[in-house]
Amino acid sequence: MLVRDMLEEPLSLRLRHAQPVALDRAVARICVTDMPDPLPFVTPGALVCTGLVWRREADDSAHYIGLLAAAGAVAVAAGQSLYGHVPEDVVGACARHGLPLLEVPESLPFSRIIEHLAERNAETRLRRVKSGLARQRRLLTAVADGRDIDALVGEFARDCGVRAWLLTSTGTVVAGAGAPDDEVTDHVITAAAGAYRLPLTLRDGYAVWPVGGRLGDRITLWYLVVRDEHGELEPDGAAADLAAVAELYRMRHAEQLRLSWEMSDRMRAEPPPGPVLAVVLDVVPPVNNDAVEGVSSAPGRDTVRALLHDVLPAAQTTVDPAGRVAAWVTGAEQEVAAVLRRRLERLTPVLAGAVVRAGVSVCRAGESAAGAVAAAAAAASVGGEGPVNVRVADVDSAFGLLTAVPGELQRRFAERVLGPVVDYDRRTGAGLLETLEVFLGCAGSWRQAADRMHLHLNTVRYRIGRVEELTGRDLGRLDDRLDLFLAVRARDQTAPV
């Protein structure tokens, strides 16, 4: 009920003062007080009924009404029994503090106002329950008739005057017109994933309802996201009903996925004609046992496989003989990796120490599908910073092949090859390693290396000679030069030796 609605009730309340916008405030409850300090008795959203007993002189009004405004009162209802009227200083104080002032007749006890509001609220709740039941019946009938979830979300958005989307836990749009941009999706999904409870109201009019699953297992949860610029949707109203019905679609979608997996696994379906990408995904649980439910132990194969479909809806998934969950998808390697990285990073708030790893490898026509999956798995196994690691298995070059090797092995290789050079530089400051890098970058040209480093040609020759002595490699040999090149690059990619 709004303040203006109180004036239309059969209570004979008379408006003494109010700014028009203040009459649209919602009355959440009635408070009756004449205590000298009203703060302990007044809560935000209250219509305060007072007999003005606290007023001993005119100056009291400004202080007392100021306290009511600070407590969050939405209006004041002043009785006339004490003075026979409402004093002008009370009217002026309400005007200064922006509180609507209602004049209560002497014949109307405050208890009658409270009873009347309680009756109206009960009627409102009953209508809301009946309306909710009717809405639920309509939604369930629509489901039984085979209506598409996209149509139901669109109908809800039109009826309520809002925008709405059904999103997976990684931000992939399941239903809803005009998907929100990536920045909005990042904000909404990460906030919902990390929220203590749902539904959740966010800035700019966005609100989120959970769709299925357990709140502890937010990897598989979907979200109904609504942008309600007027803030009129109630947490347990139409959006909650739609979220409950959307859970039926989520369950149906999960069952359809499982059936498609059974069919493809039974037929041992091959990847589509190339070039295609092999994507391998793995979720590594945390070492400790303090993680949230859902990632405190290794997720099941079906959970990981469903997560791949969430991130890459058009993918064809499979489980290889080694038990690895892989997906086949078309597209450019770096673009697919970027999609994986962005969407998987939205899970960060619920990982709680777990690590999500993904590798991408191209499989061209005529190449081995098993080899592409193995390359993607090798890339996924390479450690990195942060809870989400996505790597492309670049096997088109010697260094690209090296990047598929776990970081610890790369460090050991660099240390064995270049360790003596690094130690010599630390003791003498001779700059051998820097000279080697420049020399290799100049394709073994003494002159170019000398010019680039502003050194004498003989100085470069001397330094490279010392590198050859310390490493036991001959830079005139192709295999030895390749060893040193890969060691330098591996050292750049990992921690210093």
Short mmCIF file of C-alpha atoms in Angstrom, two decimals:
data_model
loop_
_atom_site.label_atom_id
_atom_site.label_comp_id
_atom_site.label_asym_id
_atom_site.label_seq_id
_atom_site.Cartn_x
_atom_site.Cartn_y
_atom_site.Cartn_z
CA MET A 1 0.00 0.00 0.00
CA LEU A 2 1.22 3.50 -0.86
CA VAL A 3 0.86 6.62 1.28
CA ARG A 4 -1.67 8.03 -1.19
CA ASP A 5 -3.74 4.83 -0.84
CA MET A 6 -4.20 5.58 2.87
CA LEU A 7 -6.08 8.76 1.92
CA GLU A 8 -8.54 6.76 -0.18
CA GLU A 9 -9.34 4.29 2.59
CA PRO A 10 -12.56 4.82 4.66
CA LEU A 11 -10.60 6.23 7.61
CA SER A 12 -11.28 9.96 7.10
CA LEU A 13 -7.56 10.80 7.09
CA ARG A 14 -6.85 14.29 5.76
CA LEU A 15 -3.67 15.34 3.98
CA ARG A 16 -2.11 18.43 5.58
CA HIS A 17 1.13 18.47 3.57
CA ALA A 18 3.08 16.31 1.08
CA GLN A 19 5.24 16.56 -1.99
CA PRO A 20 3.54 14.57 -4.78
CA VAL A 21 6.45 12.13 -5.19
CA ALA A 22 6.42 11.34 -1.46
CA LEU A 23 2.85 10.03 -1.72
CA ASP A 24 4.15 7.13 -3.84
CA ARG A 25 6.19 5.69 -0.96
CA ALA A 26 5.21 2.20 0.14
CA VAL A 27 3.82 1.77 3.67
CA ALA A 28 5.37 -1.40 5.07
CA ARG A 29 3.97 -1.15 8.62
CA ILE A 30 2.32 1.11 11.23
CA CYS A 31 4.27 2.38 14.25
CA VAL A 32 2.57 4.14 17.17
CA THR A 33 4.83 6.16 19.44
CA ASP A 34 4.97 9.27 21.60
CA MET A 35 8.21 8.36 23.32
CA PRO A 36 10.73 11.21 23.70
CA ASP A 37 13.21 9.15 21.65
CA PRO A 38 11.26 7.38 18.88
CA LEU A 39 14.27 5.74 17.21
CA PRO A 40 14.01 2.34 18.99
CA PHE A 41 10.36 2.04 17.91
CA VAL A 42 10.44 3.26 14.30
CA THR A 43 11.68 1.08 11.43
CA PRO A 44 12.23 1.97 7.75
CA GLY A 45 9.02 2.04 5.72
CA ALA A 46 6.81 2.89 8.70
CA LEU A 47 3.82 5.19 8.84
CA VAL A 48 4.25 6.77 12.30
CA CYS A 49 1.09 7.51 14.28
CA THR A 50 1.63 10.00 17.09
CA GLY A 51 -0.64 11.86 19.53
CA LEU A 52 1.95 14.70 19.80
CA VAL A 53 2.45 14.07 23.54
CA TRP A 54 6.18 14.64 23.01
CA ARG A 55 5.51 18.27 21.96
CA ARG A 56 5.92 20.68 24.88
CA GLU A 57 6.76 23.72 22.78
CA ALA A 58 7.01 24.63 19.09
CA ASP A 59 10.77 24.07 18.89
CA ASP A 60 10.29 20.37 19.75
CA SER A 61 8.75 19.64 16.36
CA ALA A 62 11.85 20.17 14.23
CA HIS A 63 13.91 17.79 16.41
CA TYR A 64 11.29 15.06 16.74
CA ILE A 65 10.22 14.99 13.08
CA GLY A 66 13.92 14.97 12.13
CA LEU A 67 14.38 11.80 14.19
CA LEU A 68 11.44 10.15 12.40
CA ALA A 69 12.90 11.03 9.00
CA ALA A 70 16.33 9.69 10.02
CA ALA A 71 14.72 6.41 11.12
CA GLY A 72 13.24 5.90 7.63
CA ALA A 73 9.61 6.78 8.27
CA VAL A 74 7.59 7.30 5.07
CA ALA A 75 4.86 9.51 6.57
CA VAL A 76 3.43 10.89 9.83
CA ALA A 77 -0.19 10.51 11.00
CA ALA A 78 -0.84 13.09 13.75
CA GLY A 79 -3.82 12.88 16.12
CA GLN A 80 -5.90 15.94 17.11
CA SER A 81 -7.03 14.79 20.57
CA LEU A 82 -4.37 16.67 22.55
CA TYR A 83 -4.59 20.09 20.86
CA GLY A 84 -7.82 19.84 18.91
CA HIS A 85 -5.78 20.41 15.76
CA VAL A 86 -2.30 19.73 14.31
CA PRO A 87 -0.02 22.70 15.20
CA GLU A 88 1.58 24.59 12.33
CA ASP A 89 5.11 23.94 13.66
CA VAL A 90 4.48 20.21 13.18
CA VAL A 91 3.29 20.87 9.63
CA GLY A 92 6.39 22.99 8.90
CA ALA A 93 8.77 20.37 10.33
CA CYS A 94 7.23 17.66 8.13
CA ALA A 95 7.58 19.92 5.10
CA ARG A 96 11.27 20.58 5.84
CA HIS A 97 12.04 16.87 6.23
CA GLY A 98 9.94 15.76 3.23
CA LEU A 99 7.50 13.64 5.26
CA PRO A 100 3.82 13.58 4.22
CA LEU A 101 1.60 14.63 7.13
CA LEU A 102 -1.84 13.03 7.58
CA GLU A 103 -4.32 14.45 10.08
CA VAL A 104 -6.18 11.82 12.14
CA PRO A 105 -9.71 12.68 13.38
CA GLU A 106 -10.29 12.67 17.17
CA SER A 107 -12.85 9.89 16.74
CA LEU A 108 -10.39 7.52 15.03
CA PRO A 109 -8.12 5.46 17.34
CA PHE A 110 -4.72 4.46 16.01
CA SER A 111 -5.62 0.81 16.63
CA ARG A 112 -8.29 1.06 13.92
CA ILE A 113 -5.67 2.23 11.40
CA ILE A 114 -3.46 -0.74 12.31
CA GLU A 115 -6.38 -3.21 11.99
CA HIS A 116 -7.41 -1.77 8.65
CA LEU A 117 -3.89 -2.03 7.20
CA ALA A 118 -3.59 -5.61 8.46
CA GLU A 119 -6.87 -6.53 6.77
CA ARG A 120 -5.79 -4.94 3.50
CA ASN A 121 -2.40 -6.70 3.60
CA ALA A 122 -4.11 -10.03 4.21
CA GLU A 123 -6.38 -9.43 1.23
CA THR A 124 -3.36 -8.48 -0.90
CA ARG A 125 -1.49 -11.63 0.12
CA LEU A 126 -4.53 -13.79 -0.67
CA ARG A 127 -4.87 -12.22 -4.13
CA ARG A 128 -1.16 -12.70 -4.69
CA VAL A 129 -1.37 -16.38 -3.75
CA LYS A 130 -4.36 -16.92 -6.04
CA SER A 131 -2.63 -15.07 -8.87
CA GLY A 132 0.52 -17.11 -8.32
CA LEU A 133 -1.37 -20.39 -8.43
CA ALA A 134 -3.09 -19.36 -11.65
CA ARG A 135 0.24 -18.33 -13.15
CA GLN A 136 1.84 -21.62 -12.14
CA ARG A 137 -1.03 -23.55 -13.74
CA ARG A 138 -0.60 -21.60 -16.97
CA LEU A 139 3.15 -22.27 -17.02
CA LEU A 140 2.74 -25.99 -16.29
CA THR A 141 0.11 -26.24 -19.00
CA ALA A 142 2.51 -24.56 -21.41
CA VAL A 143 5.20 -27.09 -20.50
CA ALA A 144 2.78 -29.99 -20.98
CA ASP A 145 1.80 -28.59 -24.37
CA GLY A 146 5.46 -28.56 -25.43
CA ARG A 147 5.96 -24.80 -25.43
CA ASP A 148 9.59 -23.80 -25.95
CA ILE A 149 11.40 -22.19 -22.99
CA ASP A 150 12.49 -19.31 -25.21
CA ALA A 151 8.83 -18.52 -25.89
CA LEU A 152 7.98 -18.62 -22.17
CA VAL A 153 10.88 -16.31 -21.26
CA GLY A 154 9.83 -13.91 -24.02
CA GLU A 155 6.21 -13.96 -22.87
CA PHE A 156 7.27 -13.30 -19.25
CA ALA A 157 9.43 -10.36 -20.35
CA ARG A 158 6.57 -8.80 -22.34
CA ASP A 159 3.96 -9.29 -19.60
CA CYS A 160 6.17 -7.82 -16.86
CA GLY A 161 7.77 -5.08 -18.96
CA VAL A 162 11.30 -6.34 -18.31
CA ARG A 163 14.18 -8.00 -20.15
CA ALA A 164 14.96 -11.59 -19.23
CA TRP A 165 17.47 -14.31 -20.08
CA LEU A 166 18.08 -17.89 -19.03
CA LEU A 167 21.84 -18.41 -18.65
CA THR A 168 24.07 -21.35 -17.77
CA SER A 169 26.63 -21.09 -14.97
CA THR A 170 29.22 -19.99 -17.54
CA GLY A 171 27.01 -17.28 -19.04
CA THR A 172 25.88 -19.10 -22.19
CA VAL A 173 22.39 -17.94 -23.25
CA VAL A 174 19.77 -20.71 -23.19
CA ALA A 175 16.76 -18.45 -23.80
CA GLY A 176 15.95 -14.76 -24.08
CA ALA A 177 16.18 -12.14 -26.79
CA GLY A 178 19.17 -9.85 -27.23
CA ALA A 179 21.85 -11.42 -25.04
CA PRO A 180 23.49 -9.06 -22.51
CA ASP A 181 27.02 -7.98 -23.40
CA ASP A 182 30.03 -9.78 -21.95
CA GLU A 183 30.70 -7.17 -19.26
CA VAL A 184 27.15 -7.39 -17.92
CA THR A 185 27.23 -11.20 -18.06
CA ASP A 186 30.56 -11.26 -16.22
CA HIS A 187 29.15 -9.04 -13.48
CA VAL A 188 25.84 -10.88 -13.09
CA ILE A 189 27.14 -14.45 -13.23
CA THR A 190 30.16 -13.97 -10.97
CA ALA A 191 28.03 -12.09 -8.42
CA ALA A 192 25.37 -14.83 -8.45
CA ALA A 193 27.99 -17.60 -8.24
CA GLY A 194 29.55 -16.01 -5.16
CA ALA A 195 26.30 -14.95 -3.46
CA TYR A 196 25.46 -16.42 -0.07
CA ARG A 197 21.84 -16.86 -1.11
CA LEU A 198 19.58 -16.37 -4.11
CA PRO A 199 17.56 -14.59 -5.49
CA LEU A 200 19.95 -11.67 -5.66
CA THR A 201 19.37 -8.02 -6.59
CA LEU A 202 22.23 -6.17 -8.27
CA ARG A 203 22.91 -2.65 -9.48
CA ASP A 204 21.30 -1.21 -12.61
CA GLY A 205 18.08 -3.13 -11.99
CA TYR A 206 19.47 -6.65 -12.52
CA ALA A 207 18.17 -9.53 -10.42
CA VAL A 208 19.02 -13.25 -10.48
CA TRP A 209 16.97 -16.33 -9.58
CA PRO A 210 18.45 -19.85 -9.33
CA VAL A 211 17.24 -22.50 -11.76
CA GLY A 212 17.63 -26.02 -10.42
CA GLY A 213 20.54 -27.78 -8.87
CA ARG A 214 21.74 -27.26 -5.33
CA LEU A 215 23.12 -23.88 -4.35
CA GLY A 216 26.30 -25.64 -3.25
CA ASP A 217 26.76 -27.10 -6.74
CA ARG A 218 26.74 -23.94 -8.81
CA ILE A 219 28.82 -25.46 -11.58
CA THR A 220 25.64 -27.08 -12.95
CA LEU A 221 23.21 -24.33 -11.89
CA TRP A 222 21.36 -22.15 -14.39
CA TYR A 223 20.22 -18.61 -13.68
CA LEU A 224 17.17 -16.57 -14.63
CA VAL A 225 18.50 -13.03 -15.07
CA VAL A 226 16.01 -10.17 -15.19
CA ARG A 227 16.60 -6.49 -15.76
CA ASP A 228 13.75 -4.74 -13.95
CA GLU A 229 14.45 -1.01 -14.14
CA HIS A 230 11.37 -0.18 -12.04
CA GLY A 231 12.12 -2.71 -9.27
CA GLU A 232 8.55 -4.04 -9.25
CA LEU A 233 9.22 -7.79 -9.35
CA GLU A 234 8.88 -9.60 -6.03
CA PRO A 235 11.37 -12.33 -5.00
CA ASP A 236 8.60 -14.94 -4.73
CA GLY A 237 6.45 -13.74 -7.63
CA ALA A 238 6.32 -14.32 -11.38
CA ALA A 239 10.10 -14.63 -11.83
CA ALA A 240 10.31 -17.33 -9.14
CA ASP A 241 7.51 -19.26 -10.87
CA LEU A 242 9.29 -19.03 -14.22
CA ALA A 243 12.57 -20.17 -12.62
CA ALA A 244 10.81 -23.21 -11.17
CA VAL A 245 9.35 -24.13 -14.57
CA ALA A 246 12.71 -23.51 -16.26
CA GLU A 247 14.14 -26.23 -13.99
CA LEU A 248 11.96 -28.73 -15.88
CA TYR A 249 13.66 -27.64 -19.10
CA ARG A 250 17.09 -27.85 -17.47
CA MET A 251 16.39 -31.42 -16.37
CA ARG A 252 15.02 -32.28 -19.82
CA HIS A 253 18.11 -30.74 -21.43
CA ALA A 254 20.39 -32.80 -19.16
CA GLU A 255 18.52 -35.99 -20.02
CA GLN A 256 18.72 -35.25 -23.75
CA LEU A 257 22.46 -34.71 -23.41
CA ARG A 258 22.90 -38.06 -21.69
CA LEU A 259 20.90 -39.83 -24.39
CA SER A 260 22.98 -38.20 -27.14
CA TRP A 261 26.17 -39.28 -25.32
CA GLU A 262 24.97 -42.86 -25.12
CA MET A 263 24.23 -42.90 -28.84
CA SER A 264 27.52 -41.31 -29.91
CA ASP A 265 29.58 -43.43 -27.49
CA ARG A 266 27.89 -46.63 -28.64
CA MET A 267 28.52 -45.77 -32.27
CA ARG A 268 32.03 -44.46 -31.47
CA ALA A 269 31.33 -41.42 -33.61
CA GLU A 270 34.33 -39.92 -35.37
CA PRO A 271 34.94 -36.16 -35.43
CA PRO A 272 33.39 -34.25 -38.36
CA PRO A 273 35.57 -33.70 -41.43
CA GLY A 274 38.47 -31.34 -40.69
CA PRO A 275 39.84 -29.02 -39.97
CA VAL A 276 38.24 -29.19 -36.49
CA LEU A 277 39.47 -28.48 -32.98
CA ALA A 278 39.91 -31.01 -30.22
CA VAL A 279 39.14 -29.50 -26.80
CA VAL A 280 40.00 -31.41 -23.63
CA LEU A 281 38.60 -30.20 -20.29
CA ASP A 282 39.54 -31.29 -16.79
CA VAL A 283 38.56 -30.05 -13.31
CA VAL A 284 41.25 -30.73 -10.70
CA PRO A 285 39.85 -30.69 -7.14
CA PRO A 286 41.61 -28.71 -4.39
CA VAL A 287 44.14 -30.40 -2.15
CA ASN A 288 42.32 -29.48 1.08
CA ASN A 289 38.82 -30.48 2.10
CA ASP A 290 37.49 -26.97 2.74
CA ALA A 291 36.08 -26.37 -0.76
CA VAL A 292 32.41 -25.80 -1.42
CA GLU A 293 30.14 -28.70 -2.25
CA GLY A 294 30.41 -29.69 -5.89
CA VAL A 295 34.19 -29.25 -6.31
CA SER A 296 35.51 -30.63 -3.01
CA SER A 297 36.12 -33.92 -4.84
CA ALA A 298 36.81 -34.68 -8.47
CA PRO A 299 33.63 -33.88 -10.46
CA GLY A 300 32.07 -36.80 -12.28
CA ARG A 301 32.73 -37.33 -15.96
CA ASP A 302 29.15 -36.33 -16.82
CA THR A 303 29.54 -33.03 -14.95
CA VAL A 304 32.71 -32.18 -16.88
CA ARG A 305 31.11 -33.25 -20.15
CA ALA A 306 28.00 -31.14 -19.48
CA LEU A 307 30.26 -28.19 -18.63
CA LEU A 308 31.89 -28.51 -22.05
CA HIS A 309 28.45 -28.32 -23.67
CA ASP A 310 27.61 -25.25 -21.56
CA VAL A 311 30.71 -23.43 -22.77
CA LEU A 312 30.59 -24.70 -26.37
CA PRO A 313 26.92 -25.50 -27.10
CA ALA A 314 27.61 -26.60 -30.70
CA ALA A 315 30.32 -29.07 -29.69
CA GLN A 316 30.25 -32.83 -30.25
CA THR A 317 31.69 -34.50 -27.16
CA THR A 318 33.28 -37.88 -26.60
CA VAL A 319 35.27 -39.89 -24.07
CA ASP A 320 38.51 -41.33 -25.46
CA PRO A 321 39.98 -44.72 -24.47
CA ALA A 322 42.09 -42.98 -21.80
CA GLY A 323 38.91 -41.67 -20.15
CA ARG A 324 39.48 -38.06 -21.19
CA VAL A 325 36.46 -35.87 -21.94
CA ALA A 326 36.97 -34.17 -25.28
CA ALA A 327 34.93 -32.02 -27.64
CA TRP A 328 35.08 -31.45 -31.37
CA VAL A 329 34.21 -27.97 -32.59
CA THR A 330 34.90 -25.81 -35.61
CA GLY A 331 36.59 -22.43 -35.44
CA ALA A 332 39.96 -20.75 -35.02
CA GLU A 333 42.13 -22.04 -32.18
CA GLN A 334 42.75 -18.72 -30.46
CA GLU A 335 39.10 -17.63 -30.78
CA VAL A 336 37.80 -20.87 -29.26
CA ALA A 337 40.42 -20.61 -26.50
CA ALA A 338 39.26 -17.06 -25.76
CA VAL A 339 35.63 -18.22 -25.45
CA LEU A 340 36.68 -21.06 -23.16
CA ARG A 341 38.76 -18.76 -21.00
CA ARG A 342 36.11 -16.06 -20.59
CA ARG A 343 33.23 -18.40 -19.85
CA LEU A 344 35.14 -20.74 -17.56
CA GLU A 345 36.52 -17.81 -15.55
CA ARG A 346 32.94 -17.00 -14.53
CA LEU A 347 33.10 -20.15 -12.37
CA THR A 348 35.97 -18.72 -10.30
CA PRO A 349 33.83 -17.81 -7.23
CA VAL A 350 32.67 -21.43 -6.79
CA LEU A 351 35.94 -23.24 -7.51
CA ALA A 352 37.32 -22.66 -4.00
CA GLY A 353 40.77 -24.03 -4.73
CA ALA A 354 39.86 -26.29 -7.63
CA VAL A 355 41.52 -25.67 -11.00
CA VAL A 356 39.84 -25.88 -14.41
CA ARG A 357 42.23 -26.79 -17.24
CA ALA A 358 41.46 -26.85 -20.95
CA GLY A 359 43.61 -27.57 -23.99
CA VAL A 360 42.86 -26.86 -27.65
CA SER A 361 44.48 -28.58 -30.61
CA VAL A 362 43.70 -28.47 -34.33
CA CYS A 363 43.01 -31.69 -36.23
CA ARG A 364 43.35 -31.22 -39.97
CA ALA A 365 42.02 -33.55 -42.64
CA GLY A 366 44.03 -36.77 -42.70
CA GLU A 367 45.53 -36.22 -39.25
CA SER A 368 44.96 -38.58 -36.33
CA ALA A 369 42.00 -37.67 -34.10
CA ALA A 370 43.67 -39.49 -31.22
CA GLY A 371 46.81 -37.42 -31.74
CA ALA A 372 44.84 -34.16 -31.63
CA VAL A 373 43.13 -35.21 -28.40
CA ALA A 374 46.48 -36.21 -26.89
CA ALA A 375 47.99 -32.85 -27.86
CA ALA A 376 45.04 -30.99 -26.34
CA ALA A 377 45.30 -33.09 -23.17
CA ALA A 378 49.03 -32.35 -22.94
CA ALA A 379 48.33 -28.62 -23.27
CA ALA A 380 45.62 -28.85 -20.61
CA SER A 381 48.03 -30.57 -18.21
CA VAL A 382 50.51 -27.69 -18.30
CA GLY A 383 50.17 -25.69 -15.10
CA GLY A 384 49.59 -21.97 -15.01
CA GLU A 385 48.58 -19.10 -12.76
CA GLY A 386 45.02 -18.72 -11.52
CA PRO A 387 42.08 -21.12 -11.17
CA VAL A 388 41.37 -21.31 -14.92
CA ASN A 389 44.08 -22.32 -17.41
CA VAL A 390 43.39 -22.56 -21.14
CA ARG A 391 46.24 -23.35 -23.54
CA VAL A 392 46.51 -23.93 -27.27
CA ALA A 393 48.65 -26.90 -28.29
CA ASP A 394 50.71 -25.19 -30.96
CA VAL A 395 52.52 -28.12 -32.62
CA ASP A 396 53.40 -26.25 -35.82
CA SER A 397 56.88 -25.39 -34.49
CA ALA A 398 59.55 -26.91 -32.27
CA PHE A 399 58.84 -24.36 -29.55
CA GLY A 400 55.12 -24.94 -29.89
CA LEU A 401 55.75 -28.61 -29.29
CA LEU A 402 57.80 -27.72 -26.21
CA THR A 403 54.91 -25.70 -24.74
CA ALA A 404 52.88 -28.89 -24.50
CA VAL A 405 55.46 -30.17 -22.02
CA PRO A 406 54.58 -29.50 -18.34
CA GLY A 407 56.20 -26.41 -16.88
CA GLU A 408 58.35 -28.33 -14.38
CA LEU A 409 59.95 -30.36 -17.19
CA GLN A 410 60.59 -27.17 -19.15
CA ARG A 411 62.36 -25.67 -16.13
CA ARG A 412 64.50 -28.77 -15.66
CA PHE A 413 65.45 -28.76 -19.35
CA ALA A 414 66.41 -25.08 -19.26
CA GLU A 415 68.40 -25.56 -16.05
CA ARG A 416 70.39 -28.52 -17.41
CA VAL A 417 71.26 -26.78 -20.66
CA LEU A 418 71.80 -23.21 -19.45
CA GLY A 419 72.56 -23.67 -15.75
CA PRO A 420 76.35 -23.23 -16.13
CA VAL A 421 75.87 -20.07 -18.22
CA VAL A 422 73.48 -18.55 -15.67
CA ASP A 423 75.83 -19.37 -12.79
CA TYR A 424 78.79 -17.80 -14.66
CA ASP A 425 76.79 -14.62 -15.32
CA ARG A 426 75.80 -14.39 -11.66
CA ARG A 427 79.42 -14.60 -10.54
CA THR A 428 81.01 -12.36 -13.17
CA GLY A 429 78.26 -10.24 -14.76
CA ALA A 430 79.65 -11.24 -18.16
CA GLY A 431 76.27 -11.05 -19.96
CA LEU A 432 76.70 -14.39 -21.73
CA LEU A 433 73.00 -15.32 -21.64
CA GLU A 434 71.92 -11.96 -23.10
CA THR A 435 74.52 -12.29 -25.86
CA LEU A 436 73.30 -15.81 -26.67
CA GLU A 437 69.69 -14.63 -26.96
CA VAL A 438 70.63 -11.80 -29.32
CA PHE A 439 72.92 -14.06 -31.35
CA LEU A 440 70.15 -16.65 -31.83
CA GLY A 441 67.71 -13.87 -32.68
CA CYS A 442 70.07 -12.69 -35.42
CA ALA A 443 70.10 -16.19 -36.98
CA GLY A 444 73.74 -16.72 -35.94
CA SER A 445 75.11 -13.55 -37.55
CA TRP A 446 78.13 -12.25 -35.60
CA ARG A 447 77.98 -8.82 -37.24
CA GLN A 448 74.24 -8.27 -36.65
CA ALA A 449 74.56 -9.37 -33.02
CA ALA A 450 77.52 -7.01 -32.47
CA ASP A 451 75.66 -4.08 -34.05
CA ARG A 452 72.49 -4.73 -32.08
CA MET A 453 74.37 -4.90 -28.77
CA HIS A 454 76.79 -2.08 -29.64
CA LEU A 455 79.75 -4.38 -28.99
CA HIS A 456 82.97 -5.13 -30.84
CA LEU A 457 82.73 -8.17 -33.11
CA ASN A 458 85.51 -9.96 -31.17
CA THR A 459 83.60 -9.46 -27.89
CA VAL A 460 80.61 -11.29 -29.31
CA ARG A 461 82.85 -14.08 -30.62
CA TYR A 462 84.52 -14.41 -27.20
CA ARG A 463 81.21 -14.56 -25.32
CA ILE A 464 79.66 -17.14 -27.66
CA GLY A 465 82.84 -19.20 -27.35
CA ARG A 466 82.45 -19.18 -23.55
CA VAL A 467 78.78 -20.29 -23.94
CA GLU A 468 79.91 -23.23 -26.06
CA GLU A 469 82.56 -24.19 -23.49
CA LEU A 470 80.14 -24.00 -20.55
CA THR A 471 77.26 -25.87 -22.26
CA GLY A 472 79.28 -28.37 -24.27
CA ARG A 473 77.29 -27.34 -27.39
CA ASP A 474 78.62 -26.30 -30.79
CA LEU A 475 76.54 -23.47 -32.22
CA GLY A 476 77.73 -24.44 -35.69
CA ARG A 477 75.67 -27.65 -35.38
CA LEU A 478 71.92 -27.46 -36.08
CA ASP A 479 70.90 -29.82 -33.28
CA ASP A 480 73.03 -28.03 -30.67
CA ARG A 481 71.73 -24.63 -31.77
CA LEU A 482 68.15 -25.95 -31.50
CA ASP A 483 68.85 -27.18 -27.95
CA LEU A 484 70.09 -23.75 -26.89
CA PHE A 485 67.23 -21.96 -28.65
CA LEU A 486 64.59 -24.11 -26.94
CA ALA A 487 66.33 -23.77 -23.56
CA VAL A 488 66.33 -19.98 -23.86
CA ARG A 489 62.66 -19.90 -24.83
CA ALA A 490 61.68 -22.37 -22.09
CA ARG A 491 63.51 -20.23 -19.53
CA ASP A 492 61.59 -17.16 -20.71
CA GLN A 493 58.28 -19.01 -20.28
CA THR A 494 58.97 -20.32 -16.79
CA ALA A 495 60.51 -19.09 -13.55
CA PRO A 496 64.17 -18.03 -13.65
CA VAL A 497 66.65 -20.86 -13.31
#
